Coordinates of C-alpha atoms in Angstrom, one line a residue:
M17 CA -0.7 -7.8 -100.4
Y18 CA -4.2 -8.5 -101.9
L19 CA -3.6 -5.9 -104.6
V20 CA -0.2 -7.5 -105.6
T21 CA -1.8 -10.9 -105.8
W22 CA -4.7 -9.6 -107.9
L23 CA -2.3 -7.7 -110.2
T24 CA -0.1 -10.8 -110.6
W25 CA -3.1 -12.9 -111.5
Q26 CA -4.3 -10.2 -114.0
C27 CA -0.8 -10.2 -115.7
L28 CA -0.9 -14.0 -116.0
Q29 CA -4.3 -13.7 -117.7
I30 CA -3.1 -11.2 -120.3
G31 CA -0.6 -13.5 -122.1
P32 CA -3.1 -16.2 -123.3
L33 CA -5.7 -13.6 -124.2
Q34 CA -3.1 -11.6 -126.3
Q35 CA -2.2 -14.9 -128.1
K36 CA -5.9 -15.6 -128.7
L37 CA -6.4 -12.0 -130.0
A38 CA -3.4 -12.2 -132.3
K39 CA -4.7 -15.4 -133.8
L40 CA -8.1 -13.9 -134.4
Q41 CA -6.7 -10.7 -135.9
S42 CA -4.3 -12.6 -138.2
G43 CA -7.3 -13.8 -140.2
S44 CA -6.2 -17.4 -139.9
V45 CA -8.7 -20.2 -140.6
L46 CA -10.1 -21.3 -137.2
I47 CA -12.1 -24.2 -138.6
T48 CA -11.7 -26.3 -141.7
K49 CA -14.0 -26.1 -144.6
E50 CA -15.1 -29.7 -143.9
E51 CA -16.0 -28.8 -140.3
R52 CA -18.0 -25.9 -141.4
E53 CA -19.9 -27.9 -144.0
S54 CA -20.6 -30.6 -141.4
V55 CA -22.0 -28.0 -139.0
E56 CA -24.1 -26.4 -141.7
K57 CA -25.4 -29.8 -142.8
G58 CA -26.4 -30.6 -139.2
L59 CA -28.1 -27.3 -138.8
Q60 CA -30.1 -27.8 -142.0
K61 CA -31.1 -31.3 -140.8
Y62 CA -32.6 -29.8 -137.6
L63 CA -34.2 -26.9 -139.5
D64 CA -35.9 -29.4 -141.8
A65 CA -37.1 -31.5 -138.8
W66 CA -38.4 -28.3 -137.1
A67 CA -40.4 -27.3 -140.2
Q68 CA -41.7 -30.9 -140.7
R69 CA -42.9 -31.1 -137.1
R70 CA -44.4 -27.7 -137.2
R71 CA -46.4 -28.7 -140.4
I72 CA -47.6 -31.9 -138.8
F73 CA -48.7 -30.1 -135.6
K74 CA -50.6 -27.4 -137.6
N75 CA -52.4 -30.1 -139.7
I76 CA -53.4 -32.0 -136.6
W77 CA -54.4 -28.9 -134.8
G78 CA -56.4 -27.7 -137.7
D79 CA -58.5 -30.9 -137.5
I80 CA -58.9 -30.7 -133.7
S81 CA -59.7 -27.0 -133.5
E82 CA -62.8 -27.4 -135.7
N83 CA -64.6 -28.8 -132.6
V84 CA -63.0 -26.5 -130.0
D85 CA -65.0 -23.5 -128.8
Q86 CA -62.2 -21.9 -126.8
N87 CA -59.6 -19.4 -128.0
Q88 CA -56.5 -21.2 -129.4
K89 CA -54.1 -19.4 -127.1
A90 CA -56.2 -20.4 -124.0
V91 CA -56.3 -24.1 -125.2
F92 CA -52.5 -24.1 -125.8
E93 CA -51.9 -22.6 -122.3
E94 CA -54.2 -25.2 -120.7
M95 CA -52.4 -28.0 -122.6
G96 CA -48.9 -26.7 -122.0
V97 CA -48.2 -26.2 -125.7
Q98 CA -45.5 -23.6 -126.4
T99 CA -45.5 -22.1 -129.9
D100 CA -42.6 -20.5 -131.7
E101 CA -44.2 -17.1 -131.1
D102 CA -44.4 -17.8 -127.3
L103 CA -40.7 -18.5 -127.3
E104 CA -40.0 -15.6 -129.6
V105 CA -38.2 -17.8 -132.2
S106 CA -38.7 -17.9 -135.9
H107 CA -38.0 -20.7 -138.3
E108 CA -37.8 -18.2 -141.1
A109 CA -35.1 -16.2 -139.3
F110 CA -32.9 -19.2 -138.9
S111 CA -33.5 -20.3 -142.5
K112 CA -32.5 -16.9 -143.7
L113 CA -29.3 -17.1 -141.6
Q114 CA -28.5 -20.4 -143.2
M115 CA -29.1 -18.9 -146.7
K116 CA -26.9 -15.9 -146.0
R117 CA -24.0 -18.2 -144.9
R118 CA -24.3 -20.2 -148.1
R119 CA -23.8 -17.1 -150.2
M120 CA -20.5 -16.2 -148.5

């Protein structure tokens, strides 16, 4: 009985998935040009804010670090500061992604 119920459930799942697959394979436009431009504009806004905040922090940290005797990484860890490198993210990588999309 369990196998029949499971099989019936699987068959019910196939229909919507096949429709979704057909829509993707047809090459139809899934989002409008305006929606895409809006998302790209929002992404650029956040990338610009990220770069600006990073620049501000580096300028402030440069002034502070002149009088600090400890290793920068140790001070950051003590203060709870997480850098892009600690989180393994790169502003440059995201910026390149944005530039590639613009060429398409």
